[in-house]
Amino acid sequence: MHPRALPIFFKRLLGFTALLLAAQAQAAPNVSQIINDSADSIVSVHALKWVKVKLPEQYKGVTQDPVYQVFSRMFNTDEIVPATNTEAPIVKKKNQGNGFIIANNGVIVTNYHTIVNANEIYVQLFDKRRLKATVLRTQPKQDLAILKVANNNLPALPLATDINEGEWVLALGANKNGISAGTIVSTLNSQHVQELVTDVDIDSNNSGGPLLNIKGEVLAMNSNLLKAPMGLTRHALIGKLINSKDLHAALPKTWQKLGFSASNIEEKQQKELNLADATGAWVRSITPNSIASHSGLQINDIIIALESQKVVDISDLNALGDFLAEDDSVNLSILRNGERKIIQFTVPKPNNPNDPSNLFTWKKLGLKLRPMSAAQKATVNTTAGVQITEAQNPAMAAGLQVGDFLLNLNQQDIKSIEQIEQTAKGLTSGDTVFVYVVRGAIRQFVGINITD
């Protein structure tokens, strides 16, 4: 084993051993059983991108040479598409990652970076079957992609309904070397961010795979691109843990909140509306003075796309809640009297005095905070304090980061966020406040200089 691999090996070994002990202590199912039960639901994702290769004049047509093709297969995993003497060869560049099944009808979660800009996507199942996949939707900021394969009888992983800081978790991948264990350090679940932070070691062997609790339920997706301070890892929450955003369940309440109802298009309506086919969602009613009515949506409009994602039937409108939670607005492509139009749904932001963006703690200190959990307090050995969930200047200029714990403000133990808010309210330009910061093994006082 390479010397650099030893620390990672021992870290995973210790984490896995700790998880086994925790599972035994909590009388949970055997971890080996969880791994075995989950194996059939974890898949390999293969993305192919077509790239034209420019060759010098004297080498054109070389890809048709049988000797060249034999050696290219031996030493290169890319697939060569033979070209004529006058055309540049096309190389299918391969990218491979992990994924997992979250719905029996073929809904699969994987990393966005695995499939971005791919011309073809295939999913290899546990039994070595290869199925062509299409992209349902993506969330690049969370490195998340949702795929669909044409199969209605796949083994899906159960989705967790609750989450606890300090909970033991297990990260898996299609590769047997992808098993890694650890604990949940914190959760970040706001209007725009649905993530949790763990100390689990994530690499290419388990990136794109599921993060499971000791019941074998999916908490989140792994990504080797989502890093957090202090060597921690961020994970995108999946399914039932995201408020009103189950990835494969209908969301009629979301439509009611937006102020419209819709249905699938039957053959009769297709003829009456003079449609080329029966794809799309048919708008049946609009609530007066609703978001839908203010956007310009009308009865008998046919919704055919959300942003760039095609709407085949009303189940595809499930993503409306996701789009609006992430961006507060979404563009809908519609057909109205045979003419294609684009309208925008925008959810107005309420003037909430308790919104962190409206607090002096954010405006003057540049900090958004949350109370520390019991598990975090035990780890840091404190009875009070807060954790930074978002930072900007002047806090960032002082060296503070997301994930830092603040235990003391101006020689006073921090017992609540309200306490910091009251101090921040009276600050003026030129003032300095001192906070006691804990970041891993580092514990120190930091001064925040208040500016205009």
Coordinates of C-alpha atoms in Angstrom, one line a residue:
M1 CA 0.0 0.0 0.0
H2 CA 1.2 3.5 -0.9
P3 CA 2.3 5.5 2.3
R4 CA -0.1 8.3 1.4
A5 CA -3.0 5.8 1.4
L6 CA -2.4 4.7 5.0
P7 CA -4.1 7.7 6.8
I8 CA -7.2 7.3 4.6
F9 CA -7.3 3.5 5.2
F10 CA -7.0 3.8 9.0
K11 CA -9.6 6.7 9.0
R12 CA -12.1 4.6 7.2
L13 CA -11.3 1.5 9.3
L14 CA -11.8 3.4 12.5
G15 CA -15.0 5.1 11.2
F16 CA -16.4 1.7 10.1
T17 CA -15.5 0.1 13.4
A18 CA -17.2 2.9 15.3
L19 CA -20.3 2.6 13.2
L20 CA -20.4 -1.2 13.9
L21 CA -20.1 -0.4 17.7
A22 CA -22.8 2.3 17.5
A23 CA -25.2 0.0 15.6
Q24 CA -24.7 -2.7 18.2
A25 CA -25.2 -0.3 21.1
Q26 CA -28.4 1.1 19.6
A27 CA -29.7 -2.4 18.8
A28 CA -29.9 -1.4 15.1
P29 CA -29.7 -3.8 12.2
N30 CA -26.3 -5.3 11.5
V31 CA -24.2 -2.9 9.3
S32 CA -23.1 -5.7 7.1
Q33 CA -26.8 -6.5 6.5
I34 CA -27.4 -2.8 5.6
I35 CA -24.6 -3.0 3.0
N36 CA -25.9 -6.2 1.5
D37 CA -29.5 -5.0 1.5
S38 CA -28.5 -1.8 -0.3
A39 CA -26.2 -3.3 -2.9
D40 CA -28.9 -4.0 -5.5
S41 CA -30.0 -0.3 -5.4
I42 CA -26.6 1.2 -6.1
V43 CA -25.6 1.6 -9.7
S44 CA -22.7 2.7 -11.9
V45 CA -23.4 5.7 -14.2
H46 CA -21.6 6.0 -17.5
A47 CA -21.6 9.3 -19.4
L48 CA -20.3 9.6 -23.0
K49 CA -19.4 12.8 -24.6
W50 CA -18.7 13.0 -28.3
V51 CA -15.5 14.9 -29.2
K52 CA -14.1 15.5 -32.6
V53 CA -10.4 14.9 -32.8
K54 CA -8.3 17.1 -35.1
L55 CA -5.6 15.1 -36.9
P56 CA -2.8 16.3 -39.1
E57 CA -3.4 15.7 -42.8
Q58 CA -1.0 12.7 -43.0
Y59 CA -2.9 10.9 -40.2
K60 CA -6.4 11.2 -41.5
G61 CA -8.1 7.9 -41.8
V62 CA -5.7 6.3 -39.3
T63 CA -8.6 5.2 -37.1
Q64 CA -9.6 2.8 -39.7
D65 CA -6.4 0.9 -39.5
P66 CA -7.1 -2.4 -37.7
V67 CA -3.7 -2.3 -35.9
Y68 CA -4.5 1.2 -34.6
Q69 CA -7.9 0.1 -33.3
V70 CA -6.5 -2.9 -31.5
F71 CA -3.9 -0.8 -29.7
S72 CA -6.4 1.9 -28.9
R73 CA -8.6 -0.6 -27.2
M74 CA -5.7 -2.0 -25.3
F75 CA -4.4 1.3 -23.9
N76 CA -7.3 3.7 -24.1
T77 CA -10.8 3.3 -22.6
D78 CA -12.3 5.8 -25.0
E79 CA -14.4 4.5 -27.8
I80 CA -13.2 5.5 -31.3
V81 CA -15.8 6.0 -34.0
P82 CA -14.1 5.3 -37.3
A83 CA -14.0 8.2 -39.7
T84 CA -13.5 8.5 -43.5
N85 CA -10.3 9.8 -45.0
T86 CA -11.7 13.3 -45.0
E87 CA -13.5 13.5 -41.7
A88 CA -12.1 13.9 -38.2
P89 CA -12.6 10.9 -36.0
I90 CA -15.1 11.2 -33.1
V91 CA -14.0 10.0 -29.7
K92 CA -16.6 9.1 -27.1
K93 CA -15.0 10.3 -23.9
K94 CA -16.1 8.3 -21.0
N95 CA -16.9 9.5 -17.5
Q96 CA -18.0 7.1 -14.8
G97 CA -19.6 7.6 -11.4
N98 CA -22.0 6.1 -8.8
G99 CA -25.7 6.5 -8.4
F100 CA -28.6 5.0 -6.5
I101 CA -32.2 4.2 -7.1
I102 CA -34.8 6.1 -5.2
A103 CA -38.0 5.0 -7.0
N104 CA -39.1 1.7 -8.4
N105 CA -40.1 3.3 -11.7
G106 CA -36.4 4.0 -12.5
V107 CA -35.6 7.3 -10.8
I108 CA -31.9 7.5 -10.0
V109 CA -29.7 10.0 -8.2
T110 CA -26.1 10.8 -9.2
N111 CA -23.6 13.6 -9.3
Y112 CA -24.1 16.4 -11.7
H113 CA -20.4 16.5 -12.6
T114 CA -20.6 12.9 -13.8
I115 CA -23.2 13.6 -16.5
V116 CA -22.8 17.3 -17.4
N117 CA -22.6 17.9 -21.2
A118 CA -22.9 14.2 -21.9
N119 CA -24.4 13.1 -25.2
E120 CA -25.3 9.6 -23.9
I121 CA -25.9 8.3 -20.4
Y122 CA -26.1 4.7 -19.4
V123 CA -26.8 3.1 -16.0
Q124 CA -25.4 -0.3 -15.1
L125 CA -27.5 -2.2 -12.6
F126 CA -26.3 -4.7 -10.0
D127 CA -27.1 -7.6 -12.4
K128 CA -24.9 -6.0 -15.1
R129 CA -27.8 -4.8 -17.3
R130 CA -27.1 -1.6 -19.1
L131 CA -30.0 0.9 -19.4
K132 CA -30.1 4.2 -21.3
A133 CA -30.9 7.1 -19.0
T134 CA -32.3 10.6 -19.5
V135 CA -31.9 13.6 -17.3
L136 CA -35.0 14.6 -15.4
R137 CA -33.5 17.6 -13.6
T138 CA -30.3 18.9 -12.1
Q139 CA -29.1 21.1 -9.2
P140 CA -25.5 22.1 -10.2
K141 CA -24.9 23.9 -6.9
Q142 CA -25.5 20.7 -5.0
D143 CA -23.8 18.6 -7.6
L144 CA -27.1 16.7 -7.9
A145 CA -28.6 15.1 -11.0
I146 CA -31.8 13.1 -11.2
L147 CA -31.9 10.4 -14.0
K148 CA -34.7 8.2 -15.4
V149 CA -34.5 4.8 -17.0
A150 CA -37.3 2.8 -18.6
N151 CA -37.9 0.2 -16.0
N152 CA -40.8 -0.1 -13.5
N153 CA -39.5 -2.9 -11.3
L154 CA -36.2 -1.7 -9.8
P155 CA -35.1 -2.1 -6.1
A156 CA -35.3 1.4 -4.6
L157 CA -33.7 2.5 -1.3
P158 CA -36.1 3.8 1.4
L159 CA -35.9 7.5 2.1
A160 CA -35.4 8.8 5.6
T161 CA -38.0 11.0 7.2
D162 CA -35.9 12.5 10.1
I163 CA -32.3 13.4 10.8
N164 CA -30.3 14.1 13.9
E165 CA -26.9 15.7 14.5
G166 CA -24.4 13.3 16.0
E167 CA -26.2 10.4 14.1
W168 CA -23.9 7.7 12.6
V169 CA -24.0 7.4 8.9
L170 CA -22.6 5.2 6.1
A171 CA -21.5 6.3 2.6
L172 CA -21.6 3.7 -0.1
G173 CA -20.7 3.4 -3.8
A174 CA -20.9 0.7 -6.5
N175 CA -17.2 0.0 -5.8
K176 CA -16.6 -2.2 -2.8
N177 CA -13.7 0.3 -1.8
G178 CA -16.3 3.0 -1.4
I179 CA -17.5 2.1 2.1
S180 CA -16.9 5.0 4.5
A181 CA -18.5 5.9 7.9
G182 CA -18.7 8.8 10.2
T183 CA -21.2 11.2 11.9
I184 CA -23.5 14.1 11.1
V185 CA -21.9 17.3 12.3
S186 CA -24.6 19.7 11.4
T187 CA -27.6 20.3 9.1
L188 CA -28.2 23.3 6.8
N189 CA -31.9 23.3 5.9
S190 CA -33.1 26.7 4.8
Q191 CA -35.2 28.0 1.9
H192 CA -32.3 27.9 -0.5
V193 CA -30.0 25.2 1.0
Q194 CA -30.9 21.6 1.9
E195 CA -27.6 20.0 3.0
L196 CA -26.0 18.3 5.9
V197 CA -22.3 18.3 6.9
T198 CA -20.5 15.1 8.0
D199 CA -17.0 14.0 8.8
V200 CA -17.3 11.1 6.3
D201 CA -14.4 10.6 3.9
I202 CA -15.8 11.0 0.4
D203 CA -13.8 10.2 -2.8
S204 CA -14.5 8.9 -6.3
N205 CA -15.3 5.4 -5.0
N206 CA -18.5 6.6 -3.2
S207 CA -19.2 10.0 -4.7
G208 CA -22.7 9.9 -6.2
G209 CA -23.7 7.1 -3.9
P210 CA -26.1 7.3 -1.0
L211 CA -25.4 8.4 2.6
L212 CA -27.4 6.0 4.8
N213 CA -28.4 6.0 8.4
I214 CA -28.1 2.8 10.4
K215 CA -31.6 1.9 9.4
G216 CA -30.4 1.7 5.8
E217 CA -32.5 4.8 4.8
V218 CA -31.2 7.5 2.4
L219 CA -30.3 10.7 4.1
A220 CA -28.4 12.4 1.3
M221 CA -26.1 12.0 -1.7
N222 CA -22.3 11.9 -1.5
S223 CA -20.1 14.3 -3.6
N224 CA -16.4 14.6 -3.6
L225 CA -16.8 18.2 -4.8
L226 CA -18.9 19.6 -1.9
K227 CA -16.3 20.5 0.8
A228 CA -16.8 22.2 4.1
P229 CA -14.3 23.9 6.5
M230 CA -12.1 21.8 8.8
G231 CA -11.9 18.9 6.3
L232 CA -15.7 18.1 6.5
T233 CA -18.0 17.2 3.7
R234 CA -21.3 18.6 2.5
H235 CA -24.1 16.4 1.2
A236 CA -27.3 17.3 -0.7
L237 CA -30.4 16.1 1.2
I238 CA -32.6 13.7 -0.7
G239 CA -36.4 13.1 -0.9
K240 CA -38.6 13.1 2.2
L241 CA -36.1 15.1 4.2
I242 CA -36.7 18.1 2.0
N243 CA -39.8 19.9 3.0
S244 CA -42.6 19.2 0.5
K245 CA -40.1 18.0 -2.1
D246 CA -40.3 14.3 -2.3
L247 CA -38.6 13.6 -5.7
H248 CA -41.1 11.0 -6.9
A249 CA -44.4 12.0 -5.2
A250 CA -47.1 14.3 -6.5
L251 CA -47.2 17.8 -5.1
P252 CA -50.8 19.1 -5.5
K253 CA -50.4 21.4 -2.5
T254 CA -47.6 23.3 -4.3
W255 CA -50.0 23.9 -7.2
Q256 CA -52.7 25.1 -4.9
K257 CA -50.3 27.5 -3.2
L258 CA -49.3 28.9 -6.6
G259 CA -53.0 29.2 -7.6
F260 CA -53.7 26.8 -10.4
S261 CA -54.7 23.2 -11.1
A262 CA -53.7 21.0 -14.0
S263 CA -54.3 17.6 -15.5
N264 CA -53.0 15.2 -18.1
I265 CA -54.1 15.6 -21.7
E266 CA -56.5 12.9 -22.9
E267 CA -57.2 12.1 -26.6
K268 CA -60.4 14.1 -26.5
Q269 CA -58.7 17.3 -25.2
Q270 CA -55.9 16.8 -27.7
K271 CA -58.4 17.0 -30.5
E272 CA -60.4 19.9 -29.0
L273 CA -57.2 22.0 -28.4
N274 CA -55.8 21.0 -31.8
L275 CA -52.5 19.7 -30.3
A276 CA -49.9 17.7 -32.2
D277 CA -49.6 15.2 -29.3
A278 CA -50.8 14.6 -25.8
T279 CA -47.7 15.7 -23.9
G280 CA -47.8 18.5 -21.4
A281 CA -49.9 19.6 -18.5
W282 CA -53.3 21.2 -19.2
V283 CA -54.2 24.1 -17.0
R284 CA -57.8 23.7 -15.8
S285 CA -58.3 26.5 -13.3
I286 CA -56.6 29.7 -12.0
T287 CA -57.2 31.2 -8.6
P288 CA -57.8 35.0 -8.7
N289 CA -55.0 37.2 -7.2
S290 CA -52.6 34.2 -7.0
I291 CA -49.0 33.8 -8.1
A292 CA -50.3 32.0 -11.2
S293 CA -52.7 34.7 -12.2
H294 CA -50.2 37.5 -11.7
S295 CA -47.7 35.6 -13.9
G296 CA -50.2 35.6 -16.8
L297 CA -51.0 31.9 -16.8
Q298 CA -54.4 31.2 -18.3
I299 CA -57.0 28.4 -18.4
N300 CA -56.3 26.0 -21.3
D301 CA -52.6 26.9 -21.4
I302 CA -50.5 23.8 -22.0
I303 CA -47.3 23.8 -19.8
I304 CA -44.7 22.0 -21.9
A305 CA -41.4 22.9 -20.1
L306 CA -40.0 24.1 -16.7
E307 CA -36.9 26.0 -17.6
S308 CA -35.2 23.6 -20.1
Q309 CA -36.8 20.4 -18.7
K310 CA -39.7 19.0 -20.8
V311 CA -43.1 18.4 -19.2
V312 CA -44.5 15.2 -20.5
D313 CA -47.4 14.9 -18.0
I314 CA -48.5 16.5 -14.7
S315 CA -46.0 14.4 -12.7
D316 CA -43.2 16.5 -14.3
L317 CA -44.7 19.5 -12.5
N318 CA -43.3 18.0 -9.3
A319 CA -40.1 19.9 -9.9
L320 CA -41.9 23.3 -9.5
G321 CA -41.4 23.2 -5.8
D322 CA -37.7 22.5 -6.2
F323 CA -37.1 25.3 -8.7
L324 CA -39.0 27.9 -6.6
A325 CA -37.3 26.9 -3.4
E326 CA -33.9 27.2 -5.0
D327 CA -34.3 30.4 -7.1
D328 CA -37.7 32.0 -6.1
S329 CA -38.6 32.1 -9.8
V330 CA -39.0 29.7 -12.7
N331 CA -39.7 30.1 -16.4
L332 CA -42.5 28.1 -17.8
S333 CA -42.8 27.4 -21.5
I334 CA -46.5 27.1 -22.6
L335 CA -48.6 26.6 -25.7
R336 CA -51.5 29.1 -26.0
N337 CA -53.7 28.9 -29.1
G338 CA -50.8 27.0 -30.9
E339 CA -48.3 29.7 -30.1
R340 CA -45.3 29.0 -27.8
K341 CA -44.8 31.6 -25.0
I342 CA -42.6 31.9 -21.9
I343 CA -44.0 33.2 -18.6
Q344 CA -42.3 33.6 -15.2
F345 CA -43.5 32.4 -11.9
T346 CA -42.1 34.5 -9.1
V347 CA -42.7 33.9 -5.4
P348 CA -42.6 37.2 -3.5
K349 CA -40.4 37.2 -0.4
P350 CA -42.3 38.0 2.7
N351 CA -41.1 40.8 4.9
N352 CA -40.1 38.7 7.8
P353 CA -38.4 40.5 10.7
N354 CA -37.0 37.2 11.8
D355 CA -35.3 36.5 8.5
P356 CA -31.5 36.4 9.2
S357 CA -31.0 38.8 6.3
N358 CA -33.0 41.5 8.2
L359 CA -31.0 41.1 11.5
F360 CA -28.3 43.5 12.7
T361 CA -26.1 40.4 13.3
W362 CA -26.0 40.0 9.5
K363 CA -26.0 43.6 8.5
K364 CA -23.3 44.8 10.9
L365 CA -21.3 41.7 11.8
G366 CA -21.8 39.8 8.5
L367 CA -22.9 36.6 10.4
K368 CA -25.9 34.2 10.1
L369 CA -26.0 31.9 13.1
R370 CA -27.8 28.9 14.5
P371 CA -27.8 27.5 18.1
M372 CA -25.4 24.6 18.7
S373 CA -26.9 21.2 19.0
A374 CA -26.4 19.0 22.1
A375 CA -24.0 16.8 20.2
Q376 CA -21.9 19.8 19.1
K377 CA -21.8 21.2 22.6
A378 CA -20.6 17.9 23.9
T379 CA -17.9 17.8 21.2
V380 CA -16.6 21.3 22.0
N381 CA -17.2 20.8 25.7
T382 CA -19.4 23.8 26.3
T383 CA -22.9 24.5 27.6
A384 CA -23.6 27.5 25.3
G385 CA -22.7 28.9 21.9
V386 CA -23.7 29.3 18.3
Q387 CA -22.5 28.1 14.9
I388 CA -21.9 30.2 11.8
T389 CA -24.0 29.1 8.9
E390 CA -23.2 32.0 6.5
A391 CA -20.5 34.7 6.6
Q392 CA -19.6 37.9 4.8
N393 CA -17.5 41.0 5.7
P394 CA -16.6 42.2 8.2
A395 CA -16.7 38.7 9.8
M396 CA -14.9 37.1 6.8
A397 CA -12.3 39.9 6.9
A398 CA -11.6 38.9 10.5
G399 CA -11.0 35.3 9.4
L400 CA -14.3 33.7 10.5
Q401 CA -15.7 30.8 8.4
V402 CA -18.9 28.8 8.0
G403 CA -18.9 26.0 10.5
D404 CA -17.0 28.0 13.2
F405 CA -18.4 27.8 16.8
L406 CA -18.7 31.1 18.7
L407 CA -18.7 30.6 22.5
N408 CA -18.1 34.1 23.9
L409 CA -18.9 37.7 22.9
N410 CA -17.1 40.6 24.6
Q411 CA -16.2 38.4 27.6
Q412 CA -19.8 37.2 27.9
D413 CA -20.8 33.6 27.3
I414 CA -23.2 33.4 24.3
K415 CA -26.5 31.9 25.5
S416 CA -28.7 32.9 22.5
I417 CA -28.7 34.5 19.0
E418 CA -30.9 37.3 20.5
Q419 CA -28.0 38.2 22.8
I420 CA -25.7 38.8 19.8
E421 CA -28.4 40.7 18.0
Q422 CA -28.8 43.1 20.8
T423 CA -25.1 43.8 20.9
A424 CA -24.9 44.2 17.1
K425 CA -27.9 46.6 17.2
G426 CA -25.8 49.2 19.1
L427 CA -22.6 48.9 17.0
T428 CA -21.4 51.8 14.9
S429 CA -18.6 52.2 12.4
G430 CA -15.2 52.0 14.1
D431 CA -16.3 49.7 16.9
T432 CA -14.7 46.3 17.5
V433 CA -16.3 43.3 19.1
F434 CA -14.3 40.2 20.3
V435 CA -15.6 36.7 19.9
Y436 CA -14.1 33.4 21.2
V437 CA -13.9 31.0 18.2
V438 CA -13.6 27.2 18.1
R439 CA -12.5 25.6 14.8
G440 CA -11.3 22.1 15.3
A441 CA -8.3 22.1 17.7
I442 CA -8.0 25.9 17.3
R443 CA -9.5 28.1 20.0
Q444 CA -8.8 31.8 20.0
F445 CA -10.3 35.3 20.4
V446 CA -10.9 37.2 17.1
G447 CA -11.7 40.9 16.8
I448 CA -14.4 42.0 14.3
N449 CA -13.9 45.6 13.1
I450 CA -17.2 47.3 12.3
T451 CA -17.3 49.3 9.1
D452 CA -20.0 51.3 7.2

